[in-house]
Short mmCIF file of C-alpha atoms in Angstrom, two decimals:
data_model
loop_
_atom_site.label_atom_id
_atom_site.label_comp_id
_atom_site.label_asym_id
_atom_site.label_seq_id
_atom_site.Cartn_x
_atom_site.Cartn_y
_atom_site.Cartn_z
CA UNK A 500 0.00 0.00 0.00
CA UNK A 501 1.35 3.42 -0.89
CA UNK A 502 2.28 5.28 2.25
CA UNK A 503 1.43 8.94 1.95
CA UNK A 504 0.36 11.74 4.22
CA UNK A 505 -2.75 13.23 2.69
CA UNK A 506 -3.55 16.65 4.08
CA UNK A 507 -6.79 18.31 3.03
CA UNK A 508 -7.59 21.76 4.36
CA UNK A 509 -11.29 22.38 3.79
CA UNK A 510 -13.24 25.49 4.68
CA UNK A 511 -16.91 24.74 4.07
CA UNK A 512 -20.05 23.37 5.67
CA UNK A 513 -18.42 19.96 5.98
CA UNK A 514 -16.11 21.35 8.64
CA UNK A 515 -19.11 22.68 10.53
CA UNK A 516 -20.78 19.27 10.36
CA UNK A 517 -17.71 17.59 11.80
CA UNK A 518 -17.74 20.10 14.64
CA UNK A 519 -21.47 20.41 15.07
CA UNK A 520 -21.44 19.44 18.74
CA UNK A 521 -19.01 22.24 19.56
CA UNK A 522 -20.26 25.74 20.31
CA UNK A 523 -18.90 28.10 17.70
CA UNK A 524 -19.97 31.63 18.50
CA UNK A 525 -18.32 33.19 21.55
CA UNK A 526 -19.83 36.51 22.51
CA UNK A 527 -18.47 38.56 25.39
CA UNK A 528 -16.76 41.89 26.00
CA UNK A 529 -13.32 40.87 27.27
CA UNK A 530 -11.38 37.58 27.34
CA UNK A 531 -11.55 37.70 31.14
CA UNK A 532 -15.36 37.70 31.18
CA UNK A 533 -15.52 33.92 31.51
CA UNK A 534 -13.24 30.94 31.79
CA UNK A 535 -15.05 29.43 28.81
CA UNK A 536 -14.18 32.43 26.61
CA UNK A 537 -10.56 32.31 27.75
CA UNK A 538 -10.37 28.62 26.87
CA UNK A 539 -11.91 29.25 23.46
CA UNK A 540 -9.57 32.09 22.50
CA UNK A 541 -6.36 30.40 23.60
CA UNK A 542 -7.17 26.71 24.01
CA UNK A 543 -4.03 24.53 23.79
CA UNK A 544 -4.34 21.75 21.19
CA UNK A 545 -4.90 18.38 22.81
CA UNK A 546 -6.08 14.92 21.85
CA UNK A 547 -4.92 11.37 21.22
CA UNK A 548 -4.43 11.55 17.46
CA UNK A 549 -2.07 8.93 16.09
CA UNK A 550 -2.64 6.38 18.86
CA UNK A 551 -3.50 2.94 17.50
CA UNK A 552 -5.63 0.90 19.88
CA UNK A 553 -5.20 -2.53 18.27
CA UNK A 554 -2.11 -4.62 17.56
CA UNK A 555 -1.04 -5.24 13.99
CA UNK A 556 -2.26 -1.90 12.65
CA UNK A 557 -0.08 0.67 10.94
CA UNK A 558 -1.02 4.24 10.17
CA UNK A 559 -0.45 4.84 6.45
CA UNK A 560 -2.36 8.06 5.80
CA UNK A 561 -4.00 11.01 7.51
CA UNK A 562 -6.78 13.32 6.34
CA UNK A 563 -7.02 16.62 8.24
CA UNK A 564 -9.93 19.03 7.76
CA UNK A 565 -9.61 22.46 9.37
CA UNK A 566 -11.04 25.96 9.14
CA UNK A 567 -9.07 29.18 9.11
CA UNK A 568 -7.86 30.68 12.36
CA UNK A 569 -9.08 33.79 14.17
CA UNK A 570 -9.81 36.58 11.70
CA UNK A 571 -11.16 40.09 11.42
CA UNK A 572 -14.88 40.28 10.76
CA UNK A 573 -16.35 39.93 7.29
CA UNK A 574 -19.63 41.62 8.20
CA UNK A 575 -20.41 44.72 10.23
CA UNK A 576 -23.55 46.24 11.71
CA UNK A 577 -24.87 49.45 10.11
CA UNK A 578 -25.39 52.74 11.93
CA UNK A 579 -22.91 52.10 14.75
CA UNK A 580 -20.92 54.82 16.50
CA UNK A 581 -18.01 52.48 17.26
CA UNK A 582 -15.25 51.20 14.97
CA UNK A 583 -13.78 47.74 15.44
CA UNK A 584 -10.03 47.46 14.85
CA UNK A 585 -7.90 44.36 14.33
CA UNK A 586 -4.14 44.80 13.93
CA UNK A 587 -2.48 42.65 11.23
CA UNK A 588 0.83 44.47 10.65
CA UNK A 589 3.68 44.34 11.25
CA UNK A 590 3.81 40.56 10.94
CA UNK A 591 6.26 38.46 12.91
CA UNK A 592 9.29 36.64 11.51
CA UNK A 593 7.63 33.22 11.91
CA UNK A 594 4.67 34.30 9.80
CA UNK A 595 7.01 35.55 7.08
CA UNK A 596 8.91 32.25 7.16
CA UNK A 597 5.69 30.24 7.00
CA UNK A 598 4.50 32.21 3.97
CA UNK A 599 7.85 31.72 2.22
CA UNK A 600 7.79 27.93 2.70
CA UNK A 601 4.67 27.30 0.61
CA UNK A 602 3.68 27.92 -3.00
CA UNK A 603 0.08 28.46 -4.13
CA UNK A 604 -0.79 26.67 -7.37
CA UNK A 605 -3.92 26.03 -9.41
CA UNK A 606 -5.66 22.67 -9.49
CA UNK A 607 -3.59 21.82 -12.57
CA UNK A 608 -0.35 22.65 -10.75
CA UNK A 609 0.28 25.95 -12.53
CA UNK A 610 1.81 28.62 -10.26
CA UNK A 611 -0.42 31.39 -8.90
CA UNK A 612 0.78 34.63 -7.38
CA UNK A 613 -0.83 34.92 -3.94
CA UNK A 614 0.78 37.19 -1.32
CA UNK A 615 -0.18 35.38 1.87
CA UNK A 616 0.50 38.07 4.44
CA UNK A 617 -2.73 39.73 5.63
CA UNK A 618 -4.15 42.66 3.73
CA UNK A 619 -4.61 45.95 5.55
CA UNK A 620 -6.87 48.97 5.26
CA UNK A 621 -5.32 51.93 3.42
CA UNK A 622 -4.08 54.65 5.73
CA UNK A 623 -4.92 52.73 8.91
CA UNK A 624 -1.41 51.84 10.15
CA UNK A 625 -1.62 48.07 9.84
CA UNK A 626 -5.32 47.57 10.64
CA UNK A 627 -6.69 44.37 9.11
CA UNK A 628 -8.94 44.54 6.07
CA UNK A 629 -12.17 42.50 6.41
CA UNK A 630 -11.75 38.74 6.65
CA UNK A 631 -7.99 38.66 7.34
CA UNK A 632 -6.13 36.16 9.52
CA UNK A 633 -4.99 37.85 12.73
CA UNK A 634 -1.70 37.15 14.55
CA UNK A 635 -3.78 35.11 17.02
CA UNK A 636 -5.19 33.06 14.14
CA UNK A 637 -1.69 32.41 12.81
CA UNK A 638 -0.49 31.28 16.24
CA UNK A 639 -3.52 28.99 16.65
CA UNK A 640 -2.63 27.00 13.54
CA UNK A 641 1.10 26.86 14.27
CA UNK A 642 0.23 25.38 17.67
CA UNK A 643 -2.21 22.91 16.09
CA UNK A 644 0.39 21.89 13.51
CA UNK A 645 3.02 21.28 16.19
CA UNK A 646 0.60 19.18 18.21
CA UNK A 647 -0.27 16.99 15.22
CA UNK A 648 3.38 16.93 14.14
CA UNK A 649 4.22 15.22 17.42
CA UNK A 650 1.23 12.88 17.10
CA UNK A 651 2.10 11.79 13.57
CA UNK A 652 5.90 11.98 13.83
CA UNK A 653 6.51 8.38 12.62
CA UNK A 654 4.39 8.93 9.52
CA UNK A 655 6.11 12.24 8.81
CA UNK A 656 9.54 10.63 9.14
CA UNK A 657 8.46 7.96 6.68
CA UNK A 658 7.21 10.59 4.24
CA UNK A 659 10.56 12.39 4.52
CA UNK A 660 12.47 9.16 3.88
CA UNK A 661 10.37 8.41 0.80
CA UNK A 662 10.99 11.94 -0.41
CA UNK A 663 14.76 11.49 -0.08
CA UNK A 664 14.60 8.17 -1.94
CA UNK A 665 12.43 9.60 -4.72
CA UNK A 666 12.41 13.39 -5.08
CA UNK A 667 9.35 13.25 -7.35
CA UNK A 668 7.20 11.71 -4.62
CA UNK A 669 4.80 14.18 -3.01
CA UNK A 670 3.92 13.03 0.49
CA UNK A 671 1.70 15.98 1.41
CA UNK A 672 -1.30 17.25 -0.57
CA UNK A 673 -2.95 20.51 0.49
CA UNK A 674 -6.21 21.95 -0.86
CA UNK A 675 -7.57 25.37 0.11
CA UNK A 676 -10.08 27.94 -1.01
CA UNK A 677 -8.67 31.05 -2.68
CA UNK A 678 -8.60 33.39 0.31
CA UNK A 679 -5.61 34.95 2.01
CA UNK A 680 -6.89 33.84 5.44
CA UNK A 681 -7.34 30.19 4.43
CA UNK A 682 -4.06 29.90 2.55
CA UNK A 683 -2.14 31.60 5.37
CA UNK A 684 -3.86 29.28 7.87
CA UNK A 685 -2.66 26.34 5.78
CA UNK A 686 0.87 27.78 5.70
CA UNK A 687 0.82 28.28 9.49
CA UNK A 688 -0.41 24.73 10.05
CA UNK A 689 2.29 23.30 7.78
CA UNK A 690 4.95 25.44 9.48
CA UNK A 691 4.08 23.77 12.77
CA UNK A 692 3.39 20.30 11.36
CA UNK A 693 6.28 19.51 9.03
CA UNK A 694 9.76 18.60 10.26
CA UNK A 695 12.75 20.47 8.78
CA UNK A 696 13.34 17.57 6.37
CA UNK A 697 10.02 18.33 4.65
CA UNK A 698 10.46 22.12 4.52
CA UNK A 699 12.78 24.47 2.64
CA UNK A 700 15.71 24.50 2.26
CA UNK A 701 15.85 20.70 2.61
CA UNK A 702 12.69 20.19 0.53
CA UNK A 703 10.79 22.23 -2.06
CA UNK A 704 8.00 24.53 -0.85
CA UNK A 705 4.78 22.67 -0.07
CA UNK A 706 2.20 23.39 -2.74
CA UNK A 707 -1.23 24.66 -1.71
CA UNK A 708 -3.73 23.80 -4.45
CA UNK A 709 -6.61 26.20 -5.02
CA UNK A 710 -9.29 26.94 -7.59
CA UNK A 711 -8.69 30.41 -9.00
CA UNK A 712 -12.23 30.55 -10.42
CA UNK A 713 -14.39 31.43 -7.41
CA UNK A 714 -17.60 30.54 -9.27
CA UNK A 715 -16.33 27.01 -9.92
CA UNK A 716 -15.00 26.34 -6.39
CA UNK A 717 -16.76 23.21 -5.09
CA UNK A 718 -15.35 23.70 -1.58
CA UNK A 719 -17.99 26.40 -1.07
CA UNK A 720 -20.69 23.81 -1.72
CA UNK A 721 -22.25 22.04 -4.68
CA UNK A 722 -25.77 23.23 -3.81
CA UNK A 723 -25.95 26.79 -2.55
CA UNK A 724 -22.44 28.19 -2.45
CA UNK A 725 -21.50 31.26 -0.41
CA UNK A 726 -18.59 33.54 -1.21
CA UNK A 727 -17.17 36.48 0.76
CA UNK A 728 -15.19 37.78 -2.21
CA UNK A 729 -16.02 41.45 -2.77
CA UNK A 730 -14.17 42.58 -5.86
CA UNK A 731 -10.56 41.60 -5.24
CA UNK A 732 -11.00 41.59 -1.45
CA UNK A 733 -11.60 38.65 0.91
CA UNK A 734 -14.39 40.18 2.97
CA UNK A 735 -16.79 43.05 3.45
CA UNK A 736 -19.87 41.16 2.28
CA UNK A 737 -21.18 37.83 1.08
CA UNK A 738 -22.89 36.51 -2.04
CA UNK A 739 -24.71 33.26 -2.68
CA UNK A 740 -24.90 31.33 -5.93
CA UNK A 741 -26.24 28.06 -7.25
CA UNK A 742 -23.55 25.39 -7.27
CA UNK A 743 -23.07 22.50 -9.66
CA UNK A 744 -25.88 20.37 -8.20
CA UNK A 745 -29.35 21.87 -8.77
CA UNK A 746 -31.07 19.33 -6.49
CA UNK A 747 -28.72 20.12 -3.61
CA UNK A 748 -29.47 23.81 -4.15
CA UNK A 749 -33.24 23.33 -4.03
CA UNK A 750 -32.98 21.23 -0.87
CA UNK A 751 -30.78 23.87 0.76
CA UNK A 752 -33.32 26.58 -0.08
CA UNK A 753 -36.08 24.46 1.44
CA UNK A 754 -34.05 24.07 4.63
CA UNK A 755 -33.44 27.81 4.78
CA UNK A 756 -37.14 28.56 4.24
CA UNK A 757 -38.17 26.13 6.99
CA UNK A 758 -35.79 27.57 9.57
CA UNK A 759 -37.16 30.10 12.04
CA UNK A 760 -35.11 32.40 14.21
CA UNK A 761 -35.76 34.62 17.22
CA UNK A 762 -37.91 37.54 16.06
CA UNK A 763 -37.60 39.19 19.46
CA UNK A 764 -33.82 39.37 19.10
CA UNK A 765 -34.18 40.71 15.56
CA UNK A 766 -36.58 43.42 16.80
CA UNK A 767 -34.17 44.41 19.55
CA UNK A 768 -31.30 44.68 17.07
CA UNK A 769 -33.47 46.72 14.70
CA UNK A 770 -34.37 49.06 17.55
CA UNK A 771 -30.68 49.80 18.01
CA UNK A 772 -29.39 49.92 14.44
CA UNK A 773 -32.41 50.17 12.14
CA UNK A 774 -34.26 47.94 9.71
CA UNK A 775 -31.13 47.12 7.69
CA UNK A 776 -29.62 45.47 10.76
CA UNK A 777 -32.87 43.67 11.57
CA UNK A 778 -32.91 42.14 8.08
CA UNK A 779 -29.33 40.83 8.28
CA UNK A 780 -28.94 37.02 8.32
CA UNK A 781 -28.23 35.90 11.89
CA UNK A 782 -24.94 34.34 10.81
CA UNK A 783 -23.77 37.75 9.56
CA UNK A 784 -24.74 39.40 12.84
CA UNK A 785 -23.03 36.64 14.82
CA UNK A 786 -19.88 37.13 12.72
CA UNK A 787 -19.84 40.88 13.41
CA UNK A 788 -20.11 40.20 17.17
CA UNK A 789 -18.15 36.94 17.52
CA UNK A 790 -15.00 38.26 15.87
CA UNK A 791 -14.68 40.95 18.58
CA UNK A 792 -14.61 38.48 21.45
CA UNK A 793 -10.97 37.39 21.51
CA UNK A 794 -9.65 40.93 21.13
CA UNK A 795 -11.13 42.75 24.10
CA UNK A 796 -13.28 45.00 21.92
CA UNK A 797 -16.62 46.35 23.18
CA UNK A 798 -19.86 45.29 21.56
CA UNK A 799 -21.29 47.73 18.97
CA UNK A 800 -23.29 50.77 20.09
CA UNK A 801 -25.66 53.28 18.50
CA UNK A 802 -27.28 56.45 19.78
CA UNK A 803 -30.00 54.23 21.23
CA UNK A 804 -27.64 52.03 23.24
CA UNK A 805 -25.27 49.08 22.97
CA UNK A 806 -25.68 45.39 22.18
CA UNK A 807 -26.21 43.65 25.52
CA UNK A 808 -24.59 40.37 26.52
CA UNK A 809 -28.00 38.70 26.35
CA UNK A 810 -28.72 39.99 22.84
CA UNK A 811 -25.25 38.97 21.65
CA UNK A 812 -25.77 35.49 23.08
CA UNK A 813 -29.14 35.24 21.33
CA UNK A 814 -27.53 35.91 17.95
CA UNK A 815 -24.75 33.48 18.80
CA UNK A 816 -27.33 30.76 19.36
CA UNK A 817 -29.25 31.79 16.25
CA UNK A 818 -26.12 31.71 14.11
CA UNK A 819 -25.19 28.28 15.42
CA UNK A 820 -28.72 26.99 14.88
CA UNK A 821 -28.89 28.46 11.37
CA UNK A 822 -25.62 26.80 10.32
CA UNK A 823 -26.84 23.45 11.63
CA UNK A 824 -30.22 23.80 9.90
CA UNK A 825 -28.85 25.09 6.59
CA UNK A 826 -25.79 22.86 6.33
CA UNK A 827 -26.85 19.75 8.18
CA UNK A 828 -30.64 19.67 8.54
CA UNK A 829 -30.33 18.32 12.07
CA UNK A 830 -34.02 18.74 12.78
CA UNK A 831 -36.27 21.39 14.22
CA UNK A 832 -36.24 20.06 17.79
CA UNK A 833 -32.53 20.73 18.28
CA UNK A 834 -32.81 24.11 16.57
CA UNK A 835 -35.71 25.20 18.75
CA UNK A 836 -33.84 24.16 21.89
CA UNK A 837 -30.80 26.15 20.74
CA UNK A 838 -32.87 29.25 20.02
CA UNK A 839 -34.63 29.11 23.37
CA UNK A 840 -31.33 28.59 25.19
CA UNK A 841 -32.65 25.46 26.89
CA UNK A 842 -30.32 22.92 25.37
CA UNK A 843 -28.23 20.92 27.81
CA UNK A 844 -24.98 22.58 28.79
CA UNK A 845 -26.07 26.09 27.82
CA UNK A 846 -23.38 28.46 29.14
CA UNK A 847 -24.76 31.91 28.52
CA UNK A 848 -22.27 33.99 26.54
CA UNK A 849 -20.49 30.93 25.17
CA UNK A 850 -22.25 29.48 22.16
#
């Protein structure tokens, strides 16, 4: 059997399905507000990956599916009198090294020019543009890569030996969407994962395969596919299109139409920021609030007041429920429990 290390970095609903029992939206004012928030923002990687529980088995391949690390928000609430600020520059030496040790290529292997360091807002002294990987997000994936590098050290050593014996053998395959934050997350993960024998200068740069045609990217979904590309930027809005499978698209629309959120929370948000905010999808609202949590930034305010912890938590639960309903169709009973906040283990601001 061919022994390879297969590494797939996927950023789509499939990742959410794999993690559906984890709470994804963390909504609080400061990292010190709760132990749960602190653990979410800086949780050390842990687990028993790589341990074989039966004799006679040998690990010959690994498939890893991850999402990008901590990032600046893609969406923002209208009519606020506060400005959120994430700092992306200057970048550290490790991040520069990680970016230099990979090469982004098309699905056919042709080279693509993709500067992986985070984009910044013009004239804002290093402030992140929308949807950019933060220094915290980079560190998260380096730590995860190092953890898995220790777990899968024998397999990585074998891949390095095969590479030395046959320089044409590619032991690592990486697939990413065409976003700076996802490709830099992949580079950070590889920087932590791969031993020196599988990284430059002892080995060629690891190739990150991506689809340069956003409209043809199946990693966004084959039914309804969402994209946060706005012009040449990686954030600042979101569009939805029909993917390659018409049936999957019609089923997804039916799931969206059947889902019901918390109208009381929507009304409260509209009272603060107007009808445009009330009409925003709950996942967009949750993104605008969630991305503040690990950076000590206050929740948005208007002349009428500020988003309360309870309202933020409501949109966190709604966003979580909406993702589950739209991407997984886990059933109305679980969704209704999530919206009401009565599911087992409900921890207030952590959702």
